mmCIF file of C-alpha atoms and ligand atoms in Angstrom:
data_model
loop_
_atom_site.group_PDB
_atom_site.id
_atom_site.type_symbol
_atom_site.label_atom_id
_atom_site.label_comp_id
_atom_site.label_asym_id
_atom_site.label_seq_id
_atom_site.Cartn_x
_atom_site.Cartn_y
_atom_site.Cartn_z
ATOM 1 C CA MET A 1 -109.917 -43.525 -257.493
ATOM 2 C CA SER A 2 -113.289 -43.151 -259.242
ATOM 3 C CA GLU A 3 -115.677 -46.076 -259.670
ATOM 4 C CA LYS A 4 -114.833 -46.281 -263.394
ATOM 5 C CA GLU A 5 -111.110 -46.323 -262.655
ATOM 6 C CA ARG A 6 -111.662 -49.051 -260.085
ATOM 7 C CA ILE A 7 -113.541 -51.161 -262.654
ATOM 8 C CA ASP A 8 -110.833 -50.599 -265.282
ATOM 9 C CA GLU A 9 -108.111 -51.587 -262.812
ATOM 10 C CA SER A 10 -109.889 -54.801 -261.854
ATOM 11 C CA VAL A 11 -110.515 -55.670 -265.516
ATOM 12 C CA LEU A 12 -106.843 -55.048 -266.341
ATOM 13 C CA ALA A 13 -105.686 -57.057 -263.347
ATOM 14 C CA LEU A 14 -107.099 -60.169 -265.053
ATOM 15 C CA PHE A 15 -104.828 -59.823 -268.064
ATOM 16 C CA ASP A 16 -101.351 -60.343 -266.724
ATOM 17 C CA GLY A 17 -99.946 -63.097 -268.887
ATOM 18 C CA GLY A 18 -101.570 -62.741 -272.338
ATOM 19 C CA GLU A 19 -104.398 -65.162 -271.480
ATOM 20 C CA TYR A 20 -107.941 -65.110 -272.906
ATOM 21 C CA ARG A 21 -110.898 -64.179 -270.719
ATOM 22 C CA THR A 22 -114.573 -64.451 -271.506
ATOM 23 C CA ALA A 23 -116.888 -61.495 -270.919
ATOM 24 C CA GLY A 24 -118.650 -63.561 -268.247
ATOM 25 C CA GLU A 25 -115.394 -64.162 -266.368
ATOM 26 C CA LEU A 26 -114.576 -60.477 -266.483
ATOM 27 C CA ALA A 27 -117.998 -59.496 -265.218
ATOM 28 C CA ARG A 28 -117.808 -61.937 -262.320
ATOM 29 C CA ALA A 29 -114.293 -61.032 -261.299
ATOM 30 C CA ALA A 30 -114.912 -57.282 -261.394
ATOM 31 C CA GLY A 31 -118.363 -57.626 -259.827
ATOM 32 C CA ILE A 32 -120.115 -55.806 -262.691
ATOM 33 C CA GLY A 33 -122.616 -56.517 -265.467
ATOM 34 C CA PRO A 34 -121.754 -57.395 -269.121
ATOM 35 C CA GLY A 35 -122.665 -53.871 -270.280
ATOM 36 C CA GLU A 36 -120.161 -52.380 -267.843
ATOM 37 C CA VAL A 37 -117.496 -54.829 -269.034
ATOM 38 C CA ASN A 38 -117.936 -53.569 -272.582
ATOM 39 C CA GLU A 39 -117.839 -49.954 -271.452
ATOM 40 C CA SER A 40 -114.649 -50.601 -269.539
ATOM 41 C CA LEU A 41 -112.998 -52.356 -272.512
ATOM 42 C CA ARG A 42 -113.962 -49.408 -274.719
ATOM 43 C CA ARG A 43 -112.614 -46.850 -272.237
ATOM 44 C CA LEU A 44 -109.348 -48.765 -272.032
ATOM 45 C CA GLU A 45 -109.176 -49.014 -275.816
ATOM 46 C CA GLU A 46 -109.481 -45.240 -276.049
ATOM 47 C CA ALA A 47 -106.614 -44.981 -273.571
ATOM 48 C CA GLY A 48 -104.394 -47.071 -275.856
ATOM 49 C CA TYR A 49 -104.967 -50.691 -274.744
ATOM 50 C CA VAL A 50 -105.277 -53.068 -277.693
ATOM 51 C CA TRP A 51 -107.649 -56.039 -277.352
ATOM 52 C CA GLU A 52 -107.798 -59.176 -279.427
ATOM 53 C CA ARG A 53 -111.308 -60.633 -279.627
ATOM 54 C CA HIS A 54 -111.602 -64.332 -280.384
ATOM 55 C CA PRO A 55 -115.069 -65.797 -281.160
ATOM 56 C CA VAL A 56 -114.571 -68.780 -278.869
ATOM 57 C CA ARG A 57 -111.694 -68.120 -276.505
ATOM 58 C CA GLY A 58 -112.706 -64.588 -275.541
ATOM 59 C CA ILE A 59 -110.639 -61.452 -275.110
ATOM 60 C CA ALA A 60 -106.892 -61.063 -274.712
ATOM 61 C CA LEU A 61 -104.789 -57.985 -274.047
ATOM 62 C CA ARG A 62 -102.245 -57.470 -276.834
ATOM 63 C CA GLU A 63 -100.786 -54.069 -276.059
ATOM 64 C CA ARG A 64 -100.593 -51.790 -273.075
ATOM 65 C CA PRO A 65 -100.008 -48.079 -273.536
ATOM 66 C CA ASP A 66 -97.227 -46.541 -271.528
ATOM 67 C CA HIS A 67 -99.515 -45.040 -268.913
ATOM 68 C CA LEU A 68 -98.693 -44.595 -265.305
ATOM 69 C CA VAL A 69 -101.165 -46.799 -263.498
ATOM 70 C CA HIS A 70 -100.872 -48.898 -260.385
ATOM 71 C CA SER A 71 -100.274 -52.162 -262.263
ATOM 72 C CA GLU A 72 -97.341 -50.596 -264.167
ATOM 73 C CA VAL A 73 -95.507 -49.536 -261.012
ATOM 74 C CA ALA A 74 -96.455 -51.628 -257.980
ATOM 75 C CA PRO A 75 -95.094 -55.012 -259.189
ATOM 76 C CA TYR A 76 -91.622 -53.480 -259.550
ATOM 77 C CA LEU A 77 -91.463 -51.827 -256.130
ATOM 78 C CA SER A 78 -89.233 -53.396 -253.516
ATOM 79 C CA THR A 79 -89.470 -50.606 -250.959
ATOM 80 C CA ARG A 80 -90.503 -50.786 -247.344
ATOM 81 C CA SER A 81 -92.296 -47.444 -247.253
ATOM 82 C CA LEU A 82 -91.644 -45.236 -250.297
ATOM 83 C CA GLY A 83 -94.458 -45.563 -252.825
ATOM 84 C CA ARG A 84 -96.453 -48.036 -250.752
ATOM 85 C CA SER A 85 -99.157 -45.415 -251.202
ATOM 86 C CA ILE A 86 -99.118 -43.935 -254.714
ATOM 87 C CA ARG A 87 -101.741 -41.590 -256.122
ATOM 88 C CA PHE A 88 -101.961 -41.325 -259.903
ATOM 89 C CA PHE A 89 -103.359 -38.256 -261.670
ATOM 90 C CA ARG A 90 -103.965 -37.444 -265.323
ATOM 91 C CA SER A 91 -103.264 -33.759 -264.804
ATOM 92 C CA VAL A 92 -102.424 -31.488 -261.868
ATOM 93 C CA GLU A 93 -101.004 -27.977 -261.601
ATOM 94 C CA SER A 94 -97.846 -29.212 -259.876
ATOM 95 C CA THR A 95 -97.251 -32.521 -258.113
ATOM 96 C CA ASN A 96 -95.349 -30.708 -255.319
ATOM 97 C CA ASP A 97 -98.256 -28.315 -254.743
ATOM 98 C CA SER A 98 -100.814 -31.123 -254.781
ATOM 99 C CA LEU A 99 -98.901 -33.169 -252.239
ATOM 100 C CA LEU A 100 -98.542 -30.093 -250.007
ATOM 101 C CA SER A 101 -102.248 -29.200 -250.326
ATOM 102 C CA PRO A 102 -104.750 -29.787 -247.498
ATOM 103 C CA LEU A 103 -106.059 -32.792 -249.429
ATOM 104 C CA PHE A 104 -102.906 -34.675 -248.408
ATOM 105 C CA SER A 105 -102.453 -33.185 -244.948
ATOM 106 C CA GLY A 106 -102.950 -36.588 -243.357
ATOM 107 C CA ALA A 107 -100.698 -38.465 -245.794
ATOM 108 C CA GLU A 108 -97.992 -40.719 -244.380
ATOM 109 C CA PRO A 109 -94.309 -40.101 -245.150
ATOM 110 C CA GLY A 110 -93.425 -42.193 -248.176
ATOM 111 C CA THR A 111 -96.616 -41.214 -250.046
ATOM 112 C CA VAL A 112 -95.980 -40.591 -253.740
ATOM 113 C CA LEU A 113 -98.051 -38.475 -256.110
ATOM 114 C CA VAL A 114 -97.606 -38.960 -259.860
ATOM 115 C CA SER A 115 -99.122 -37.096 -262.777
ATOM 116 C CA GLU A 116 -99.033 -37.535 -266.548
ATOM 117 C CA GLU A 117 -99.124 -33.780 -266.976
ATOM 118 C CA GLN A 118 -98.585 -30.549 -265.047
ATOM 119 C CA THR A 119 -100.238 -27.296 -266.006
ATOM 120 C CA ARG A 120 -98.020 -25.229 -263.681
ATOM 121 C CA GLY A 121 -94.956 -27.431 -263.203
ATOM 122 C CA ARG A 122 -92.427 -25.448 -261.184
ATOM 123 C CA GLY A 123 -88.677 -25.183 -261.092
ATOM 124 C CA ARG A 124 -86.770 -23.096 -258.548
ATOM 125 C CA LEU A 125 -87.477 -19.369 -258.219
ATOM 126 C CA ASP A 126 -90.843 -19.819 -259.897
ATOM 127 C CA ARG A 127 -89.378 -20.970 -263.158
ATOM 128 C CA ARG A 128 -91.482 -23.327 -265.225
ATOM 129 C CA TRP A 129 -90.992 -27.033 -265.804
ATOM 130 C CA GLU A 130 -92.508 -28.007 -269.146
ATOM 131 C CA THR A 131 -93.281 -31.511 -270.445
ATOM 132 C CA PRO A 132 -95.935 -32.904 -272.807
ATOM 133 C CA PRO A 133 -98.356 -35.447 -271.269
ATOM 134 C CA PHE A 134 -97.460 -39.174 -271.102
ATOM 135 C CA ARG A 135 -93.787 -38.641 -271.951
ATOM 136 C CA ALA A 136 -91.993 -37.740 -268.757
ATOM 137 C CA LEU A 137 -91.904 -38.815 -265.150
ATOM 138 C CA LEU A 138 -93.376 -36.147 -262.888
ATOM 139 C CA PHE A 139 -93.724 -37.108 -259.282
ATOM 140 C CA SER A 140 -93.404 -35.948 -255.705
ATOM 141 C CA VAL A 141 -92.550 -37.850 -252.554
ATOM 142 C CA LEU A 142 -93.518 -36.875 -249.040
ATOM 143 C CA LEU A 143 -90.695 -37.428 -246.579
ATOM 144 C CA GLY A 144 -90.228 -37.267 -242.841
ATOM 145 C CA ALA A 145 -89.251 -33.704 -242.046
ATOM 146 C CA GLU A 146 -86.433 -33.909 -239.540
ATOM 147 C CA GLY A 147 -83.631 -31.561 -240.357
ATOM 148 C CA GLY A 148 -85.470 -28.600 -241.822
ATOM 149 C CA PRO A 149 -84.184 -26.500 -244.694
ATOM 150 C CA THR A 150 -80.626 -27.885 -244.849
ATOM 151 C CA ALA A 151 -82.180 -31.338 -245.231
ATOM 152 C CA ALA A 152 -83.683 -30.129 -248.520
ATOM 153 C CA GLY A 153 -80.258 -29.444 -250.074
ATOM 154 C CA ARG A 154 -78.926 -32.792 -248.965
ATOM 155 C CA LEU A 155 -82.032 -34.656 -250.033
ATOM 156 C CA THR A 156 -81.681 -33.117 -253.495
ATOM 157 C CA LEU A 157 -78.286 -34.790 -253.780
ATOM 158 C CA VAL A 158 -79.550 -38.079 -252.329
ATOM 159 C CA SER A 159 -82.266 -38.056 -254.992
ATOM 160 C CA GLY A 160 -79.858 -37.194 -257.767
ATOM 161 C CA VAL A 161 -77.584 -40.099 -256.855
ATOM 162 C CA ALA A 162 -80.551 -42.487 -256.611
ATOM 163 C CA ALA A 163 -82.184 -41.388 -259.875
ATOM 164 C CA ALA A 164 -78.939 -41.578 -261.853
ATOM 165 C CA GLU A 165 -78.320 -45.062 -260.493
ATOM 166 C CA ALA A 166 -81.844 -46.240 -261.405
ATOM 167 C CA VAL A 167 -81.502 -44.893 -264.951
ATOM 168 C CA ARG A 168 -78.198 -46.707 -265.411
ATOM 169 C CA ALA A 169 -79.675 -49.933 -264.036
ATOM 170 C CA ALA A 170 -82.561 -49.631 -266.529
ATOM 171 C CA GLY A 171 -80.002 -49.607 -269.347
ATOM 172 C CA GLY A 172 -80.275 -45.846 -269.785
ATOM 173 C CA PRO A 173 -77.520 -43.295 -270.294
ATOM 174 C CA SER A 174 -75.013 -42.300 -267.667
ATOM 175 C CA LEU A 175 -76.165 -39.064 -266.031
ATOM 176 C CA ALA A 176 -73.979 -36.660 -264.087
ATOM 177 C CA ILE A 177 -75.098 -34.519 -261.165
ATOM 178 C CA ARG A 178 -74.979 -30.838 -261.906
ATOM 179 C CA TRP A 179 -75.193 -29.146 -258.540
ATOM 180 C CA PRO A 180 -77.545 -28.172 -257.074
ATOM 181 C CA ASN A 181 -80.474 -29.982 -258.619
ATOM 182 C CA ASP A 182 -79.972 -31.230 -262.164
ATOM 183 C CA LEU A 183 -79.019 -34.470 -263.829
ATOM 184 C CA VAL A 184 -77.317 -33.905 -267.143
ATOM 185 C CA ALA A 185 -75.799 -35.813 -270.033
ATOM 186 C CA GLU A 186 -73.713 -34.241 -272.746
ATOM 187 C CA ARG A 187 -74.319 -30.941 -270.917
ATOM 188 C CA ARG A 188 -78.052 -31.250 -271.513
ATOM 189 C CA LYS A 189 -80.556 -31.279 -268.705
ATOM 190 C CA VAL A 190 -82.465 -34.540 -268.359
ATOM 191 C CA CYS A 191 -83.857 -34.264 -264.851
ATOM 192 C CA GLY A 192 -84.652 -31.435 -262.434
ATOM 193 C CA ILE A 193 -85.265 -31.861 -258.720
ATOM 194 C CA LEU A 194 -87.229 -29.493 -256.520
ATOM 195 C CA CYS A 195 -87.064 -30.219 -252.829
ATOM 196 C CA GLU A 196 -89.227 -28.021 -250.653
ATOM 197 C CA TYR A 197 -89.469 -27.718 -246.902
ATOM 198 C CA LYS A 198 -92.597 -26.185 -245.410
ATOM 199 C CA PRO A 199 -91.870 -25.116 -241.842
ATOM 200 C CA GLU A 200 -95.583 -24.382 -241.124
ATOM 201 C CA SER A 201 -96.431 -28.022 -241.555
ATOM 202 C CA ALA A 202 -92.906 -29.442 -241.031
ATOM 203 C CA ARG A 203 -93.216 -31.267 -244.327
ATOM 204 C CA LEU A 204 -90.479 -32.055 -246.766
ATOM 205 C CA VAL A 205 -91.495 -32.745 -250.337
ATOM 206 C CA LEU A 206 -89.224 -33.996 -253.040
ATOM 207 C CA GLY A 207 -90.329 -33.308 -256.627
ATOM 208 C CA VAL A 208 -88.678 -34.980 -259.596
ATOM 209 C CA GLY A 209 -89.167 -34.208 -263.265
ATOM 210 C CA MET A 210 -87.388 -36.584 -265.611
ATOM 211 C CA ASN A 211 -87.454 -36.374 -269.390
ATOM 212 C CA VAL A 212 -88.023 -39.934 -270.533
ATOM 213 C CA ASN A 213 -89.698 -40.447 -273.913
ATOM 214 C CA GLN A 214 -89.831 -36.936 -275.360
ATOM 215 C CA THR A 215 -88.539 -36.473 -278.891
ATOM 216 C CA VAL A 216 -86.143 -33.628 -279.709
ATOM 217 C CA GLU A 217 -89.089 -31.487 -280.870
ATOM 218 C CA GLU A 218 -90.850 -32.013 -277.555
ATOM 219 C CA LEU A 219 -87.951 -30.739 -275.445
ATOM 220 C CA PRO A 220 -86.943 -27.210 -274.506
ATOM 221 C CA ALA A 221 -83.600 -25.919 -275.799
ATOM 222 C CA GLY A 222 -80.663 -27.333 -273.869
ATOM 223 C CA ALA A 223 -82.594 -30.381 -272.674
ATOM 224 C CA ALA A 224 -82.356 -34.081 -273.474
ATOM 225 C CA SER A 225 -84.505 -37.109 -272.688
ATOM 226 C CA LEU A 226 -83.477 -40.702 -272.034
ATOM 227 C CA ARG A 227 -84.893 -41.398 -275.483
ATOM 228 C CA THR A 228 -82.900 -38.734 -277.347
ATOM 229 C CA LEU A 229 -79.756 -39.905 -275.559
ATOM 230 C CA SER A 230 -80.137 -43.629 -276.075
ATOM 231 C CA GLY A 231 -82.320 -43.923 -279.181
ATOM 232 C CA ARG A 232 -85.013 -46.018 -277.549
ATOM 233 C CA THR A 233 -88.081 -45.533 -275.402
ATOM 234 C CA PHE A 234 -88.416 -46.566 -271.760
ATOM 235 C CA ARG A 235 -91.413 -47.898 -269.860
ATOM 236 C CA ARG A 236 -92.013 -45.246 -267.287
ATOM 237 C CA GLY A 237 -93.813 -47.340 -264.650
ATOM 238 C CA PRO A 238 -90.937 -49.733 -263.929
ATOM 239 C CA LEU A 239 -88.512 -46.794 -264.142
ATOM 240 C CA LEU A 240 -90.484 -44.893 -261.514
ATOM 241 C CA ALA A 241 -90.429 -47.980 -259.296
ATOM 242 C CA ALA A 242 -86.666 -48.339 -259.817
ATOM 243 C CA ILE A 243 -86.071 -44.711 -258.815
ATOM 244 C CA LEU A 244 -88.170 -45.133 -255.661
ATOM 245 C CA ASN A 245 -86.326 -48.373 -254.842
ATOM 246 C CA ARG A 246 -82.934 -46.697 -255.095
ATOM 247 C CA LEU A 247 -84.179 -43.593 -253.306
ATOM 248 C CA GLU A 248 -85.198 -45.593 -250.275
ATOM 249 C CA VAL A 249 -81.834 -47.375 -250.231
ATOM 250 C CA TRP A 250 -79.980 -44.044 -250.320
ATOM 251 C CA VAL A 251 -82.228 -42.324 -247.775
ATOM 252 C CA ASP A 252 -81.690 -45.287 -245.419
ATOM 253 C CA ARG A 253 -77.962 -45.229 -246.079
ATOM 254 C CA ALA A 254 -77.765 -41.486 -245.371
ATOM 255 C CA GLU A 255 -79.612 -42.049 -242.101
ATOM 256 C CA ALA A 256 -77.519 -45.023 -241.019
ATOM 257 C CA GLU A 257 -74.082 -43.863 -242.164
ATOM 258 C CA GLY A 258 -74.531 -40.102 -242.218
ATOM 259 C CA PHE A 259 -74.450 -37.760 -245.182
ATOM 260 C CA GLU A 260 -70.776 -38.473 -245.952
ATOM 261 C CA THR A 261 -71.525 -41.541 -248.097
ATOM 262 C CA VAL A 262 -73.960 -39.581 -250.250
ATOM 263 C CA ARG A 263 -71.656 -36.586 -250.388
ATOM 264 C CA ALA A 264 -68.770 -38.685 -251.666
ATOM 265 C CA GLU A 265 -70.959 -40.365 -254.278
ATOM 266 C CA ALA A 266 -72.453 -37.055 -255.458
ATOM 267 C CA GLU A 267 -68.931 -35.650 -255.727
ATOM 268 C CA ARG A 268 -67.813 -38.635 -257.773
ATOM 269 C CA GLN A 269 -70.718 -38.207 -260.158
ATOM 270 C CA SER A 270 -70.487 -34.445 -260.337
ATOM 271 C CA ALA A 271 -70.543 -32.679 -263.685
ATOM 272 C CA LEU A 272 -68.821 -29.651 -262.115
ATOM 273 C CA VAL A 273 -65.995 -30.851 -259.902
ATOM 274 C CA GLY A 274 -62.623 -30.166 -261.476
ATOM 275 C CA ARG A 275 -63.956 -27.413 -263.722
ATOM 276 C CA SER A 276 -63.984 -23.648 -263.698
ATOM 277 C CA VAL A 277 -67.380 -22.313 -262.754
ATOM 278 C CA THR A 278 -69.176 -19.027 -262.512
ATOM 279 C CA LEU A 279 -71.646 -19.058 -259.672
ATOM 280 C CA GLU A 280 -74.318 -16.385 -259.627
ATOM 281 C CA ARG A 281 -75.592 -15.455 -256.201
ATOM 282 C CA GLY A 282 -77.953 -12.759 -254.953
ATOM 283 C CA GLU A 283 -74.984 -10.654 -253.793
ATOM 284 C CA GLY A 284 -72.826 -11.118 -256.894
ATOM 285 C CA ARG A 285 -70.798 -13.592 -258.903
ATOM 286 C CA VAL A 286 -68.144 -16.019 -257.758
ATOM 287 C CA GLU A 287 -65.485 -17.189 -260.200
ATOM 288 C CA GLY A 288 -63.436 -20.196 -259.232
ATOM 289 C CA ILE A 289 -62.779 -23.883 -259.545
ATOM 290 C CA ALA A 290 -65.361 -26.353 -258.263
ATOM 291 C CA VAL A 291 -63.341 -28.675 -256.049
ATOM 292 C CA GLY A 292 -66.011 -30.787 -254.403
ATOM 293 C CA ILE A 293 -69.330 -31.119 -252.646
ATOM 294 C CA GLY A 294 -69.340 -29.847 -249.071
ATOM 295 C CA ARG A 295 -70.654 -31.387 -245.881
ATOM 296 C CA GLY A 296 -73.799 -29.312 -246.073
ATOM 297 C CA GLY A 297 -74.501 -30.449 -249.627
ATOM 298 C CA GLY A 298 -73.204 -27.161 -251.077
ATOM 299 C CA LEU A 299 -70.657 -26.626 -253.849
ATOM 300 C CA LEU A 300 -67.031 -26.176 -252.748
ATOM 301 C CA VAL A 301 -65.458 -23.450 -254.844
ATOM 302 C CA ARG A 302 -61.802 -22.460 -254.678
ATOM 303 C CA THR A 303 -61.118 -18.818 -255.432
ATOM 304 C CA GLU A 304 -58.110 -16.549 -254.770
ATOM 305 C CA GLU A 305 -59.500 -16.009 -251.273
ATOM 306 C CA GLY A 306 -59.602 -19.698 -250.443
ATOM 307 C CA THR A 307 -62.150 -22.493 -250.589
ATOM 308 C CA ARG A 308 -65.736 -21.975 -249.440
ATOM 309 C CA GLU A 309 -68.913 -23.998 -249.476
ATOM 310 C CA TYR A 310 -71.776 -22.290 -251.277
ATOM 311 C CA ARG A 311 -75.158 -23.631 -250.353
ATOM 312 C CA SER A 312 -77.157 -21.649 -252.861
ATOM 313 C CA GLY A 313 -76.684 -20.031 -256.222
ATOM 314 C CA GLU A 314 -76.859 -20.780 -259.886
ATOM 315 C CA VAL A 315 -73.966 -22.109 -261.919
ATOM 316 C CA ILE A 316 -74.214 -20.004 -265.050
ATOM 317 C CA ARG A 317 -70.998 -21.104 -266.756
ATOM 318 C CA VAL A 318 -68.822 -24.223 -266.724
ATOM 319 C CA ARG A 319 -65.544 -24.624 -268.608
ATOM 320 C CA PRO A 320 -62.294 -26.538 -268.418
ATOM 321 C CA VAL A 321 -59.788 -25.125 -265.937
ATOM 322 C CA GLY A 322 -57.603 -22.499 -267.599
ATOM 323 C CA GLU A 323 -60.134 -21.556 -270.260
ATOM 324 C CA GLU A 324 -61.306 -17.946 -270.121
HETATM 325 C C1 LIG B 401 -85.579 -27.533 -261.717
HETATM 326 O O1 LIG B 401 -85.659 -26.190 -261.543
HETATM 327 O O2 LIG B 401 -84.837 -28.095 -262.461
HETATM 328 C C2 LIG B 401 -86.568 -28.326 -260.872
HETATM 329 C C3 LIG B 401 -87.643 -28.940 -261.717
HETATM 330 C C4 LIG B 401 -88.541 -29.818 -260.887
HETATM 331 C C5 LIG B 401 -89.721 -30.321 -261.661
HETATM 332 C C6 LIG B 401 -90.519 -31.296 -260.855
HETATM 333 S S1 LIG B 401 -91.749 -32.063 -261.803
HETATM 334 C C7 LIG B 401 -92.497 -32.720 -260.414
HETATM 335 C C8 LIG B 401 -92.426 -31.651 -259.342
HETATM 336 N N1 LIG B 401 -93.574 -30.757 -259.407
HETATM 337 C C9 LIG B 401 -93.220 -29.508 -259.753
HETATM 338 O O3 LIG B 401 -94.016 -28.541 -259.902
HETATM 339 N N2 LIG B 401 -91.881 -29.445 -259.920
HETATM 340 C C10 LIG B 401 -91.249 -30.718 -259.647
HETATM 341 P P1 LIG B 401 -84.622 -25.143 -262.124
HETATM 342 O O4 LIG B 401 -83.228 -25.537 -261.783
HETATM 343 O O5 LIG B 401 -85.119 -23.815 -261.661
HETATM 344 O O6 LIG B 401 -84.765 -25.268 -263.679
HETATM 345 C C11 LIG B 401 -85.878 -24.762 -264.375
HETATM 346 C C12 LIG B 401 -85.421 -24.491 -265.794
HETATM 347 O O7 LIG B 401 -85.273 -25.731 -266.490
HETATM 348 C C13 LIG B 401 -86.432 -23.712 -266.613
HETATM 349 O O8 LIG B 401 -86.259 -22.347 -266.428
HETATM 350 C C14 LIG B 401 -86.102 -24.153 -268.041
HETATM 351 O O9 LIG B 401 -85.032 -23.403 -268.539
HETATM 352 C C15 LIG B 401 -85.598 -25.569 -267.860
HETATM 353 N N3 LIG B 401 -86.632 -26.573 -268.190
HETATM 354 C C16 LIG B 401 -87.982 -26.485 -268.157
HETATM 355 N N4 LIG B 401 -88.555 -27.642 -268.509
HETATM 356 C C17 LIG B 401 -87.533 -28.503 -268.779
HETATM 357 C C18 LIG B 401 -87.469 -29.850 -269.201
HETATM 358 N N5 LIG B 401 -88.535 -30.594 -269.417
HETATM 359 N N6 LIG B 401 -86.237 -30.404 -269.383
HETATM 360 C C19 LIG B 401 -85.090 -29.696 -269.171
HETATM 361 N N7 LIG B 401 -85.109 -28.416 -268.783
HETATM 362 C C20 LIG B 401 -86.306 -27.820 -268.589
#
């Protein structure tokens, strides 16, 4: 955090309940001079904070922009470890890449990195993840790396279950899990998850991109945001905290009870189970009926040859059973 950011945070911390503060009070509390108080108020105004200035009572905060800052997230966190260290960025190439960079080589598991914008947001297979600044949730979580590559597939499902639950609890739409890594509503993609395991450093990073307040014009074709689905905007800070809260609960549950609990829940919330699917894989296509989620976190597909768990691949078509 830069010195200016530190000053702005301590100024903002004094405005929790709509109260008035004098410039002198602000200067004392933040340990700065009156000139720096004014500079900080101006910087915050440019960032979207609205101040009311009263000749006698002082200054009150009337509106906060929906920016991801510590004071928008931390008060809503109830986790033991996830998000106890959160780093906020205005712009990075990719939150997954940043968290895996040498800069964070000493970071503790549970560390979260959030950005308002990504200039090279990644999907799987080097596809792009595109969102305008200040509208989406883009974050990565560093996790303990036991389990290696298969842990990544399972963790993707754990995260999907947790994120869908947090969105519902925030009064948002009901999202289904579209194996392997999407959350969808009305067949439109709302959230993409990119879990990466780096054997060199034995690090597992979970990246989540969720469309929150984008308008239809701000979304790629085939996508939806919580806003387009429910007709209202969401405060992203508390939503991020809610996702981390549920994520920790589900990670703990998976550790204590085994993957079965998560598997069953992911199956229940699946957008694919009970439908005909076409699965594209490196070695060709598989046509069959999705009948469940397997013990390895893969998709169970029944074909004429029997039922098999596929741990990788792309579902390129979904339709009701019996439809050609
Ligand atoms: C994913 O890949 O869905 C995983 C996306 C993960 C993004 C997060 S953001 C934080 C973290 N840091 C990163 O750099 N990445 C993670 P995949 O299944 O390959 O889907 C990618 C495809 O989704 C693209 O090819 C587009 O068609 C589509 N897409 C791109 N942006 C989208 C958006 N905002 N909403 C819905 N779909 C989108």
